[in-house]
Each structure stands twice: as structure tokens, then as C-alpha cells.
PDB file of C-alpha atoms in Angstrom:
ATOM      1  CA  UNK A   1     -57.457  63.057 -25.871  1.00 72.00           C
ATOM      2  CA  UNK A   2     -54.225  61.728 -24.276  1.00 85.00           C
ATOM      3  CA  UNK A   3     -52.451  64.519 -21.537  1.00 87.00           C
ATOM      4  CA  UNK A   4     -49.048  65.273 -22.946  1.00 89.00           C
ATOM      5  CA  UNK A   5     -46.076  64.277 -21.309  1.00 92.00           C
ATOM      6  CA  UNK A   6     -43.684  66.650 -20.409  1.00 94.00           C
ATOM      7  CA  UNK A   7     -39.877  65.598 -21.315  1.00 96.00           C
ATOM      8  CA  UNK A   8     -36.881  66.750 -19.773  1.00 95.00           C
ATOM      9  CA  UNK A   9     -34.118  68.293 -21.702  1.00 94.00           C
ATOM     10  CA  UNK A  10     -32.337  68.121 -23.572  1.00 95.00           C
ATOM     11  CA  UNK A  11     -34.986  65.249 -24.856  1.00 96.00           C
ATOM     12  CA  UNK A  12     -37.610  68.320 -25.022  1.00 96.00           C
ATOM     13  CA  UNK A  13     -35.776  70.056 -27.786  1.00 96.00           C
ATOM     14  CA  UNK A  14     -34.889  67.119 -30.364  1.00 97.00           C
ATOM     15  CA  UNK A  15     -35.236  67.933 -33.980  1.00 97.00           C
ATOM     16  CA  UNK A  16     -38.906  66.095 -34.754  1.00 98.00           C
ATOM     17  CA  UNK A  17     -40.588  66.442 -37.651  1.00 98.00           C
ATOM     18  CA  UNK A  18     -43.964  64.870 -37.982  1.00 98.00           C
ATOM     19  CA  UNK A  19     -44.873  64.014 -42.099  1.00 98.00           C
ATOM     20  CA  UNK A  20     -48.344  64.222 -43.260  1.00 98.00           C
ATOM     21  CA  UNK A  21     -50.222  63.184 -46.197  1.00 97.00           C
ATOM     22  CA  UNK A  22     -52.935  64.836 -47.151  1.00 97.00           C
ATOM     23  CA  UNK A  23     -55.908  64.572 -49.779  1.00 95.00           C
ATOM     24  CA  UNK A  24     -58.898  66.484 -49.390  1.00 95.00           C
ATOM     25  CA  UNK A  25     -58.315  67.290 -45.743  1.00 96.00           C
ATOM     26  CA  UNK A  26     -59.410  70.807 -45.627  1.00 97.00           C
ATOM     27  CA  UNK A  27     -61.181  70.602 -42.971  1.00 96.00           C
ATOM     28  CA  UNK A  28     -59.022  68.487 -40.445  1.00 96.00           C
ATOM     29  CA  UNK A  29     -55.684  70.243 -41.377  1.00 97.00           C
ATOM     30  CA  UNK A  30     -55.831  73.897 -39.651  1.00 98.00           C
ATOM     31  CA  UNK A  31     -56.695  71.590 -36.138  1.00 97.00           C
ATOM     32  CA  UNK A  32     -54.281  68.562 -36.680  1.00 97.00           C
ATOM     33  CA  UNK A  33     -51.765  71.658 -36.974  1.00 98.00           C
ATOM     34  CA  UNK A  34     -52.921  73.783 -33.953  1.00 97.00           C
ATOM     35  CA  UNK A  35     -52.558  70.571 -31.663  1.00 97.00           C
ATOM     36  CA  UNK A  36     -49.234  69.620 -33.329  1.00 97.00           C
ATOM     37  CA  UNK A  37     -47.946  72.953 -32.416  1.00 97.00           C
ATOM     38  CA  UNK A  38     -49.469  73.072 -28.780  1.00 97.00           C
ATOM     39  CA  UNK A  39     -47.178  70.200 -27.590  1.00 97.00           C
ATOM     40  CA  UNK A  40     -44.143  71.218 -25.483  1.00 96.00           C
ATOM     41  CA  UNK A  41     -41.646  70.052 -27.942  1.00 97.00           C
ATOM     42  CA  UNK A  42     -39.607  73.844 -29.364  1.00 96.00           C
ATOM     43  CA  UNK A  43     -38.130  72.546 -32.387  1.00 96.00           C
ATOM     44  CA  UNK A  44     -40.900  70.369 -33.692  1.00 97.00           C
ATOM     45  CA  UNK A  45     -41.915  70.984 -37.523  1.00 98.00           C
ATOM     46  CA  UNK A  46     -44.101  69.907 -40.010  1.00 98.00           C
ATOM     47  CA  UNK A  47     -43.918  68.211 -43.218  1.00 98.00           C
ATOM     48  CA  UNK A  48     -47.025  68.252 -45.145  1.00 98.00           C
ATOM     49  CA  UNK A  49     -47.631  66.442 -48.627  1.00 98.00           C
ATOM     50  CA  UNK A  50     -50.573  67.061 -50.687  1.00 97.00           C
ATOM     51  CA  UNK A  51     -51.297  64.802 -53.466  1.00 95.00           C
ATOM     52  CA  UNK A  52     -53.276  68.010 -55.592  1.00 94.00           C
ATOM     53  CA  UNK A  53     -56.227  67.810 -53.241  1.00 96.00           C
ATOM     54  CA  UNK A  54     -59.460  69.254 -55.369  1.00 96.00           C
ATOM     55  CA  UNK A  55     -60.967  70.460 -51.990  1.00 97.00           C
ATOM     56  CA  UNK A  56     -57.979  73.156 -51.819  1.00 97.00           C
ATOM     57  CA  UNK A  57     -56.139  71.740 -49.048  1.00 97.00           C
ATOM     58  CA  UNK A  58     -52.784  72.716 -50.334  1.00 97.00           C
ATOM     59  CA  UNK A  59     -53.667  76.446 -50.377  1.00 98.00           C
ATOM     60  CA  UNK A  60     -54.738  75.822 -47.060  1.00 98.00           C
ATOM     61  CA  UNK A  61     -51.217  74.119 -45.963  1.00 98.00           C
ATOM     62  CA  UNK A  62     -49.637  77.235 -47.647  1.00 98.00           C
ATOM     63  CA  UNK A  63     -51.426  79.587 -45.646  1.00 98.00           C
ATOM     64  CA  UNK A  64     -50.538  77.734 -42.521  1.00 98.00           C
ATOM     65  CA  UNK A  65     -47.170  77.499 -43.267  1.00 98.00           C
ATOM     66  CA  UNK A  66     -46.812  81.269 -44.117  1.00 98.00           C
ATOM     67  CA  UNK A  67     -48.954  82.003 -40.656  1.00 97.00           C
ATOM     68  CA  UNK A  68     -46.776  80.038 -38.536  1.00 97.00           C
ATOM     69  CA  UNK A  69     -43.440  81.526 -39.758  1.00 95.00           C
ATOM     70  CA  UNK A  70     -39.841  80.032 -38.678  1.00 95.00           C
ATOM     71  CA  UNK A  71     -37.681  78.222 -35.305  1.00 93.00           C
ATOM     72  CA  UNK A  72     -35.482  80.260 -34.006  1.00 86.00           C
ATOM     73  CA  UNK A  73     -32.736  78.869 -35.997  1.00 86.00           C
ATOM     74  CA  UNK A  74     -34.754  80.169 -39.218  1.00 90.00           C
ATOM     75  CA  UNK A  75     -36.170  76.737 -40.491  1.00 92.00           C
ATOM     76  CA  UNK A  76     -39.480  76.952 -41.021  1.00 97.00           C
ATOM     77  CA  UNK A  77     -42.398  75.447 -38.532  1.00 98.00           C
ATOM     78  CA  UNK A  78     -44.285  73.397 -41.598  1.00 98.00           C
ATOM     79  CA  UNK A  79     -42.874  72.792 -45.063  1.00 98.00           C
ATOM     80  CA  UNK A  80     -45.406  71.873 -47.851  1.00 98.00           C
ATOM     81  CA  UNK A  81     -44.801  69.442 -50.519  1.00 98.00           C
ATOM     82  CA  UNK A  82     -46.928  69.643 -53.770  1.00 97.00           C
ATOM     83  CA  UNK A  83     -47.126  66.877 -55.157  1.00 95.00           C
ATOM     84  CA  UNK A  84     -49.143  66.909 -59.172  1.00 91.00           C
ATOM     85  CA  UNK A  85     -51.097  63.661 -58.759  1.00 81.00           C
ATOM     86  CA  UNK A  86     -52.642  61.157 -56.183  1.00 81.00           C
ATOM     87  CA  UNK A  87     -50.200  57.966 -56.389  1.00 82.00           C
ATOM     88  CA  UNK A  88     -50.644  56.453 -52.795  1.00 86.00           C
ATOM     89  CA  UNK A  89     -49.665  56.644 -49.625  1.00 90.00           C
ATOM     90  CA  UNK A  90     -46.983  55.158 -49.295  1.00 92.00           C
ATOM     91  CA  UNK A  91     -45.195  57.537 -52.332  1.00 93.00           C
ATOM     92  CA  UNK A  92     -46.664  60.478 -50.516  1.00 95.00           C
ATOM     93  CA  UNK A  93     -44.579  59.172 -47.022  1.00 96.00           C
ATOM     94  CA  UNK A  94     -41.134  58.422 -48.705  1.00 96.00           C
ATOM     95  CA  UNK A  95     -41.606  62.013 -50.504  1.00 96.00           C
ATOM     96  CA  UNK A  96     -42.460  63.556 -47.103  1.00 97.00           C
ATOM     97  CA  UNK A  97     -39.854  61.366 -45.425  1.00 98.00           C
ATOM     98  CA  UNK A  98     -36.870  62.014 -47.989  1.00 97.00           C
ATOM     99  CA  UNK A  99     -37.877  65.652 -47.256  1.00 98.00           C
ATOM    100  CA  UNK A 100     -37.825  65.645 -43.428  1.00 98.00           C
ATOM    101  CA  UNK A 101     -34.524  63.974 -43.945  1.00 98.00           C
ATOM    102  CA  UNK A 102     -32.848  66.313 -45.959  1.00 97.00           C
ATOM    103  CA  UNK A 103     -33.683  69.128 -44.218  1.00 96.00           C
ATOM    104  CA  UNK A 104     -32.239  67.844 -40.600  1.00 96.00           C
ATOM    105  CA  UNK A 105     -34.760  66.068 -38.696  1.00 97.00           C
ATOM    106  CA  UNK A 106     -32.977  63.497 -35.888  1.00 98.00           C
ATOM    107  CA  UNK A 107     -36.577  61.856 -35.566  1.00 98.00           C
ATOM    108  CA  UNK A 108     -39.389  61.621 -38.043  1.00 98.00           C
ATOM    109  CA  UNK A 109     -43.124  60.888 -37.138  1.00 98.00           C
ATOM    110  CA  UNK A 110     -45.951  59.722 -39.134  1.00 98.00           C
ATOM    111  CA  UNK A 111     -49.263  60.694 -38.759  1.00 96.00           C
ATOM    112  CA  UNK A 112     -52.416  61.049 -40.364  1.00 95.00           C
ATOM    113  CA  UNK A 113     -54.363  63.541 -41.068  1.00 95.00           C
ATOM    114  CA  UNK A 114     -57.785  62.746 -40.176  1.00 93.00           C
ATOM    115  CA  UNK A 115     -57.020  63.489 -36.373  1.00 95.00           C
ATOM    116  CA  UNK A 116     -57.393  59.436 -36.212  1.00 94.00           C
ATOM    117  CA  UNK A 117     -54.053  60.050 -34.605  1.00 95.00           C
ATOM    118  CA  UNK A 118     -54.256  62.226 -31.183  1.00 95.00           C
ATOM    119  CA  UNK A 119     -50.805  64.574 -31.616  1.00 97.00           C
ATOM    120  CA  UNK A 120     -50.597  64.356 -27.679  1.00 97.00           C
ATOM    121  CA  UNK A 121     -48.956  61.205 -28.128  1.00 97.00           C
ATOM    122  CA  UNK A 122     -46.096  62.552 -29.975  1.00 98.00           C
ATOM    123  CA  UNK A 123     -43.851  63.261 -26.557  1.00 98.00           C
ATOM    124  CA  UNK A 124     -44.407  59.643 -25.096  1.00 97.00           C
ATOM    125  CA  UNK A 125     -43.128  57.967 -28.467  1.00 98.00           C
ATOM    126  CA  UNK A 126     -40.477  60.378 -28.439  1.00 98.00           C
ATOM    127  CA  UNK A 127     -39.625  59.116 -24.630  1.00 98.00           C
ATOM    128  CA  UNK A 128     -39.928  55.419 -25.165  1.00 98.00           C
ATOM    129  CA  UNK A 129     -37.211  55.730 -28.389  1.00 98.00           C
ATOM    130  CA  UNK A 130     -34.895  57.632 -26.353  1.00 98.00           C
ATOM    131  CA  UNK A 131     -35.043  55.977 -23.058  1.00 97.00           C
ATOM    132  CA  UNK A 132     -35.366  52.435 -25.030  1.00 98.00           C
ATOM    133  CA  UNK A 133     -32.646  53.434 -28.066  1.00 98.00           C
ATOM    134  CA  UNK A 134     -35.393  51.566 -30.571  1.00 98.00           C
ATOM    135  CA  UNK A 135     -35.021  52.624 -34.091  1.00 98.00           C
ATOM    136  CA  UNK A 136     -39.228  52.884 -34.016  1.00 98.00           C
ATOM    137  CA  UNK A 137     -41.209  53.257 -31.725  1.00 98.00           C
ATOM    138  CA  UNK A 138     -45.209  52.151 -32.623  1.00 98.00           C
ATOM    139  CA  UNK A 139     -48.449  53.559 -31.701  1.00 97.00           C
ATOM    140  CA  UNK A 140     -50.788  50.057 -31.336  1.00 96.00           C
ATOM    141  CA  UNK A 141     -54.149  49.440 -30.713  1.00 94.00           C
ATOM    142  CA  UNK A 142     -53.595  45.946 -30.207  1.00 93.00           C
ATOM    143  CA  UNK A 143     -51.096  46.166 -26.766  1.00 95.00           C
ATOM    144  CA  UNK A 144     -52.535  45.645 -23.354  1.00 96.00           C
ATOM    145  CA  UNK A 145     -53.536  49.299 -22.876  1.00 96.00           C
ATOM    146  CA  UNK A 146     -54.601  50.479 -26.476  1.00 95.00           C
ATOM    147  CA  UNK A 147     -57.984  50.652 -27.899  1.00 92.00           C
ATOM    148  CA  UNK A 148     -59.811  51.399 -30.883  1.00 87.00           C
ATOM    149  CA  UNK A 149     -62.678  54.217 -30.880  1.00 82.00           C
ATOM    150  CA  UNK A 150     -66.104  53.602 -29.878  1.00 83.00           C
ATOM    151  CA  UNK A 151     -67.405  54.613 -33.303  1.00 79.00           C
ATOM    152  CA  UNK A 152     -65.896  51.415 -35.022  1.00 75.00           C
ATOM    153  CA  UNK A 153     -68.526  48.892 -35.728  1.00 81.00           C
ATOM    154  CA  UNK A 154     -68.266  45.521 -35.317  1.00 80.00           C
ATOM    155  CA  UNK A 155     -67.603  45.291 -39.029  1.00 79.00           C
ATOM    156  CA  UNK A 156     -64.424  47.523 -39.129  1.00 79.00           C
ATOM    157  CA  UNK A 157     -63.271  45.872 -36.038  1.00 82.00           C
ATOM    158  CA  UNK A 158     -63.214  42.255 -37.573  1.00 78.00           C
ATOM    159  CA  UNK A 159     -61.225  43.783 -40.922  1.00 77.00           C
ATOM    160  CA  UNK A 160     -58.594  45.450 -38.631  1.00 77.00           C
ATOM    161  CA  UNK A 161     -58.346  42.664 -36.500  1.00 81.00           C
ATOM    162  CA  UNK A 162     -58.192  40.053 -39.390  1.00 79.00           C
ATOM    163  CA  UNK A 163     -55.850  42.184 -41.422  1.00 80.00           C
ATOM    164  CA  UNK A 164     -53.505  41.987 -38.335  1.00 82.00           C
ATOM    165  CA  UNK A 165     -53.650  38.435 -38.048  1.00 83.00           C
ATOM    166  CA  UNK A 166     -53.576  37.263 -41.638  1.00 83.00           C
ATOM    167  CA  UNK A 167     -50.079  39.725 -42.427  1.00 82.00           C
ATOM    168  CA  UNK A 168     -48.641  38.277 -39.215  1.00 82.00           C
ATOM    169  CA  UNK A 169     -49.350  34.847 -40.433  1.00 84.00           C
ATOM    170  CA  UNK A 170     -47.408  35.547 -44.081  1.00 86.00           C
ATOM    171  CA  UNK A 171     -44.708  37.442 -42.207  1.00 86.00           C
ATOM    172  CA  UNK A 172     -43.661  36.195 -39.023  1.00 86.00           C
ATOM    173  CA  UNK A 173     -43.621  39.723 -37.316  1.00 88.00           C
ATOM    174  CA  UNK A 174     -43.064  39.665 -33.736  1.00 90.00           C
ATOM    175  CA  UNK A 175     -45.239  43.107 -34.095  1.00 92.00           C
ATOM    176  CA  UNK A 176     -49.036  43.379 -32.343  1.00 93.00           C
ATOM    177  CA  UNK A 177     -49.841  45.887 -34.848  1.00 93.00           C
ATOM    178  CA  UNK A 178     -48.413  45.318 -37.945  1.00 91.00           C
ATOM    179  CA  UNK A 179     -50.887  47.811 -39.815  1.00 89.00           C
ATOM    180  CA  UNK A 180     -50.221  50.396 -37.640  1.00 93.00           C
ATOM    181  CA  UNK A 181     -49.646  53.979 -39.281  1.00 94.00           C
ATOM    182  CA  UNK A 182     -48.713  56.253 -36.106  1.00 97.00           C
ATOM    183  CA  UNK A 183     -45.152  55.979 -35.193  1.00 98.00           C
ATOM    184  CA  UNK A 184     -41.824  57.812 -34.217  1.00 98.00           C
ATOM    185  CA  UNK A 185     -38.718  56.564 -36.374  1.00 98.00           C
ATOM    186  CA  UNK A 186     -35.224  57.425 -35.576  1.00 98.00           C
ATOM    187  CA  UNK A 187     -33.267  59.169 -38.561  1.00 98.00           C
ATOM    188  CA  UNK A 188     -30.478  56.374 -38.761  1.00 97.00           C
ATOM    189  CA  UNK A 189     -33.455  53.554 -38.897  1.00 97.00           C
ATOM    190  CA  UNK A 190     -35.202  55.033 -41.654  1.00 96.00           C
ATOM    191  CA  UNK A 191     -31.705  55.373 -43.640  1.00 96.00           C
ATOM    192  CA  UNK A 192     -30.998  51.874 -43.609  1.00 96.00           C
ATOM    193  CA  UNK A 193     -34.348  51.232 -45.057  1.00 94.00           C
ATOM    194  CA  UNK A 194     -33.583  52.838 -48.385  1.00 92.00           C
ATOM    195  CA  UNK A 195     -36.590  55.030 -48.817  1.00 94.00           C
ATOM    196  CA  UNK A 196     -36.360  55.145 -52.712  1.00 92.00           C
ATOM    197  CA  UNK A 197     -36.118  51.060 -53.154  1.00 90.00           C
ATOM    198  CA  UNK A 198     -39.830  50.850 -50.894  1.00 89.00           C
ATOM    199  CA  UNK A 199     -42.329  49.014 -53.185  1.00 84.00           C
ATOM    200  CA  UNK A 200     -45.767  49.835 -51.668  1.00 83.00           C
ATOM    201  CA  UNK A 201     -48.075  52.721 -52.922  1.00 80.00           C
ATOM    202  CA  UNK A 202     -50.661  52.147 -50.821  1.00 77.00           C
ATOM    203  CA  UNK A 203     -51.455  51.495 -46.974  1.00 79.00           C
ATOM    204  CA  UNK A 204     -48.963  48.409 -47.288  1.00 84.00           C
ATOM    205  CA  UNK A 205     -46.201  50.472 -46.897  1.00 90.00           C
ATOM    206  CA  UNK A 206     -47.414  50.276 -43.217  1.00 91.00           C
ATOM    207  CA  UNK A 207     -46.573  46.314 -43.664  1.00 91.00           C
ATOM    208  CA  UNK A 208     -43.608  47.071 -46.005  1.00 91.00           C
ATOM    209  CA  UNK A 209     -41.727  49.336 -43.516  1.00 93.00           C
ATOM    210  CA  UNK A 210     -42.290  47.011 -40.390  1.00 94.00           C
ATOM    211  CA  UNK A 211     -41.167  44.186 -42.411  1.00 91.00           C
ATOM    212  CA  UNK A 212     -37.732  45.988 -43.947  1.00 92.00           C
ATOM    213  CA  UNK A 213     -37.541  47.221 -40.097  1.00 95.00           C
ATOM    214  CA  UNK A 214     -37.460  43.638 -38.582  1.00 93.00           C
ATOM    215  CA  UNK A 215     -35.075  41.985 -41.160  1.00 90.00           C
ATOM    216  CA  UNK A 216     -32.680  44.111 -40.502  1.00 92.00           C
ATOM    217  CA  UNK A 217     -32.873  43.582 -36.599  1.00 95.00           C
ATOM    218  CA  UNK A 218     -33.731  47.012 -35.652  1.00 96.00           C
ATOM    219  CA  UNK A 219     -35.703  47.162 -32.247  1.00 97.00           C
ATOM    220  CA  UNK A 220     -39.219  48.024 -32.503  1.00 98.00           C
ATOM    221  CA  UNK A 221     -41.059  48.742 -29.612  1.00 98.00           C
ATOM    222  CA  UNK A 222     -44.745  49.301 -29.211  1.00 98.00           C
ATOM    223  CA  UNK A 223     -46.786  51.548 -26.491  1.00 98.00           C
ATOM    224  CA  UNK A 224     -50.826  51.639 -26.284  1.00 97.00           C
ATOM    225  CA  UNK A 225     -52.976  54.406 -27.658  1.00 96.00           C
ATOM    226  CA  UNK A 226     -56.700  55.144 -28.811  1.00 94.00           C
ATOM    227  CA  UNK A 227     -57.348  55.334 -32.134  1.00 92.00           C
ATOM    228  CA  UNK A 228     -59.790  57.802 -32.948  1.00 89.00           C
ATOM    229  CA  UNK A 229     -62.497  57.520 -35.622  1.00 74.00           C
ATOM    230  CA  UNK A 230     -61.981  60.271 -38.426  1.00 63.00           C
ATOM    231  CA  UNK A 231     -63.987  63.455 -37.805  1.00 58.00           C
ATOM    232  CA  UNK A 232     -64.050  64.521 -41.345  1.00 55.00           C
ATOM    233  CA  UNK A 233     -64.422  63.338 -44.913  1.00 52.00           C
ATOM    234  CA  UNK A 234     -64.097  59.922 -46.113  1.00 52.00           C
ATOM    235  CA  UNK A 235     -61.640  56.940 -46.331  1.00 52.00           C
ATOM    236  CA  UNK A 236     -59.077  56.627 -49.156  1.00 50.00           C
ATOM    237  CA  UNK A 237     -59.108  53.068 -48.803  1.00 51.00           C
ATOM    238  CA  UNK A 238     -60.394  51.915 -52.491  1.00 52.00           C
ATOM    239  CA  UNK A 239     -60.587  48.625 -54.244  1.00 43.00           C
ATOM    240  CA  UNK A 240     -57.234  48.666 -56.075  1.00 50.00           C
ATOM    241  CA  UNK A 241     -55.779  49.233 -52.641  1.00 49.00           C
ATOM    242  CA  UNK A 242     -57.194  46.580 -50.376  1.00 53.00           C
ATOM    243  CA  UNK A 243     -55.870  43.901 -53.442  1.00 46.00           C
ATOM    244  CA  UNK A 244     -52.512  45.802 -53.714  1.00 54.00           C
ATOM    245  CA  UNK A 245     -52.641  45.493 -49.130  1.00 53.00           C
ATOM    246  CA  UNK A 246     -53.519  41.286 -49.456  1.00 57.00           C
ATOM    247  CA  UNK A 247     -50.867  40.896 -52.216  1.00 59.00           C
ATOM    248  CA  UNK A 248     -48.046  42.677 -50.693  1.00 65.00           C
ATOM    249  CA  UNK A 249     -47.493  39.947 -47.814  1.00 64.00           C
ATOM    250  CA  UNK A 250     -45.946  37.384 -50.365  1.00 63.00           C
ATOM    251  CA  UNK A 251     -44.459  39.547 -52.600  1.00 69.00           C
ATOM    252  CA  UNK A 252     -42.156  41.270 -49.539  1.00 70.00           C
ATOM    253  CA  UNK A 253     -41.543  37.405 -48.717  1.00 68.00           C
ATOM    254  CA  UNK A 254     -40.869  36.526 -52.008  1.00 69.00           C
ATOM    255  CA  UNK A 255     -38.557  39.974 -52.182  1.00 63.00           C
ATOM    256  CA  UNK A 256     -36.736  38.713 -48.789  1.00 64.00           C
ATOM    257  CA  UNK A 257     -36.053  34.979 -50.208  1.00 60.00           C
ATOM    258  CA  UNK A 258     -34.778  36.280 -53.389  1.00 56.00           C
ATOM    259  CA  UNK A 259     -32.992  38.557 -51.214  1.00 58.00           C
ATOM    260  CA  UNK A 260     -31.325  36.134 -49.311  1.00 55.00           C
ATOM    261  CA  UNK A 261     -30.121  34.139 -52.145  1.00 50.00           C
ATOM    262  CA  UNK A 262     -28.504  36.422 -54.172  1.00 48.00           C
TER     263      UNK A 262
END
């Protein structure tokens, strides 16, 4: 587990809000919450989408909602949006984005919930897209510095690693981790992206948002972390989405050319 850094105000007390998709994450919600909340960072909230999880993990979100009450200003600490059926991930982040958006937030995070992502990075991506002005700032495994957990066989390693390399290849990203799914976005950058137009569903939104991110020439900038193995339940990642993830490449290219000559 990363220490915390501490920021300085008024950096400290920017309007965060970290969004969440969950499905059938009962059992890694209540903690992913407690160490959200532990972080030095006073007006930090809480956006948490659930796709009707059968394991009750939207009563669960409720509860923790209603437990951990309002800011000072009278916002509330988590928000919880129910979503009716299980279309992706990537619908799940522009409905928890759109959200986070509407209700204030300077600075929106994503995260997952499977504590793959350690919350005590949170501050230091907060730091680097202040002190850098980036529109996102990227949590990599693949900068000097950032590593992968020690529970990833070989097997796992090779997908990541090729999955990397083949969507840099189609896309031209100047990004080490193009897959990547923890980062800090500035409010402005994820404007100009035009949340409702994204195309992805599933864990190519990842590749989708970098890519609408570069073409418009907003600065990325990446800083190392470990990326934890899930402690609970299983991966989402089926069939239908690893073809929609090795498809998406040349359609967003395709999408940019027709784009461009228009």
C-alpha cells in the first residue's frame, strides 16, 4: 500500500470525486470506501454506479452512503447511481462521470472497485495535475517505477503487455499505458471529450478516452504505481469484450480519418 501524500492547501481541499463501477462487488466496496475516505483530502466524494448487481451491492452502496452522511457544504460524501442493467464499462463511467460533473466536481477520478487500485494514490495524481496543469494525469504500470502485482502469472503478464503494444501500434499514442484504468482527469478535459458521443462499452473506453485525449492535444502525464491483483470475486472481462477491446483500435482510427475529412 502506497503512504499518502500530504498536499498543501488550498490543493488539499479541491472538489474530487472518484467514480466507481460496480457489479457484484459486495465484498470489496465497504473497504475501497473506508480507504477512500481515510485520505487527507476534506471535500473528496464518491460516485458509485451499480449496474443491478445480483450479489446486493447496491443496497450495500446505499447503506454506505446513508452511514457516511454529507460535506460541510451539505453535498453528500458518496452518491449512488442505479443503473437497471449491465451494459459495460465504459456506459457505467460516462453515467458516473456525467454525474460527478453535474454535481460540481473540479477533478474526477476513476477507479475500480476490486481494490486493484490502492486509493493512497489519489493525492499524488491530484499533485502531478496541479503542479503539471495536465488535463489527466495516469496511473501506469509500465513507467520506470510502476509494477504489476506479484500474483500475475506469466500468462496475464504477456496479455497486458501485448495489449499495450498492439493498441500503441494501431494508434500512435505517445502513452506507456494505454490500457490503463486509474487516473485523475481535470473537469475542463473531460468536457471537451463529449462524454455522450464516447463509443466504447467495454474496457476500450480505457483506449477510447486516451485516444479522444491525445487528438485534441491535451497533456497527459503518467506517474508509476503497483497494480494490485483483485482480492475478491472474479473478472468481468468476457468474450464479447476482448473482440469489442481488439476491434476498437481501427474503428477510433477510422472515426479520426473520417473525422478529419469532413
Amino acid at each position: 500500500m502506497p503512504i499518502p501524500v500530504t498536499l498543501p492547501e488550498p490543493w488539499s481541499q479541491a472538489r474530487v470525486t472518484v467514480v466507481v463501477p460496480t457489479y457484484n462487488e459486495a465484498d470489496n466496496l465497504p473497504v475501497l470506501v473506508e480507504r477512500v475516505f481515510a485520505l487527507d483530502l476534506p471535500e473528496l466524494r464518491l460516485v458509485i454506479v451499480d449496474d443491478n448487481s445480483p450479489d446486493g451491492t447496491g443496497e450495500i452502496a446505499d447503506k454506505l452512503a446513508a452511514d457516511h452522511g454529507q460535506l460541510s457544504g451539505g453535498a453528500p460524501r458518496i452518491s449512488v447511481v442505479h443503473r437497471t442493467a449491465k451494459d459495460g464499462l465504459g456506459r457505467a463511467y460516462v453515467a458516473g462521470m456525467t454525474r460527478a460533473l453535474e454535481d460540481g466536481a473540479d477533478f474526477v477520478a476513476q477507479m475500480d472497485a476490486d481494490l486493484s487500485h490502492p486509493p493512497g494514490y489519489l493525492p499524488q495524481l491530484l499533485g502531478t495535475l496541479l503542479s503539471t496543469g495536465a488535463g489527466v494525469v495516469i496511473g501506469s504500470r509500465y513507467v520506470p517505477g510502476g509494477s504489476l502485482s506479484e500474483h500475475w502469472d506469466l500468462r496475464r503478464r504477456l496479455l497486458s503487455g501485448w495489449a499495450n503494444a498492439y493498441v500503441k501500434t494501431i494508434l500512435a499514442m505517445p502513452i506507456r499505458d494505454v490500457t490503463a484504468g486509474f487516473k485523475l482527469w481535470r473537469r475542463e478535459a473531460l468536457e471537451a471529450l463529449d462524454l455522450p458521443s464516447i463509443h466504447s462499452s467495454g474496457y476500450s473506453f480505457q483506449v477510447e478516452m486516451h485516444f479522444r485525449a491525445y487528438r485534441r492535444g491535451q497533456k497527459m502525464v503518467e506517474i508509476p504505481i503497483h497494480f494490485e491483483d483483485r482480492q475478491e470475486g472474479s473478472s468481468k472481462m468476457d468474450l464479447a469484450v476482448q473482440v469489442e477491446s481488439a476491434l476498437r483500435p481501427f474503428r477510433l482510427r477510422r472515426y479520426e480519418r473520417d473525422a478529419r475529412g469532413k
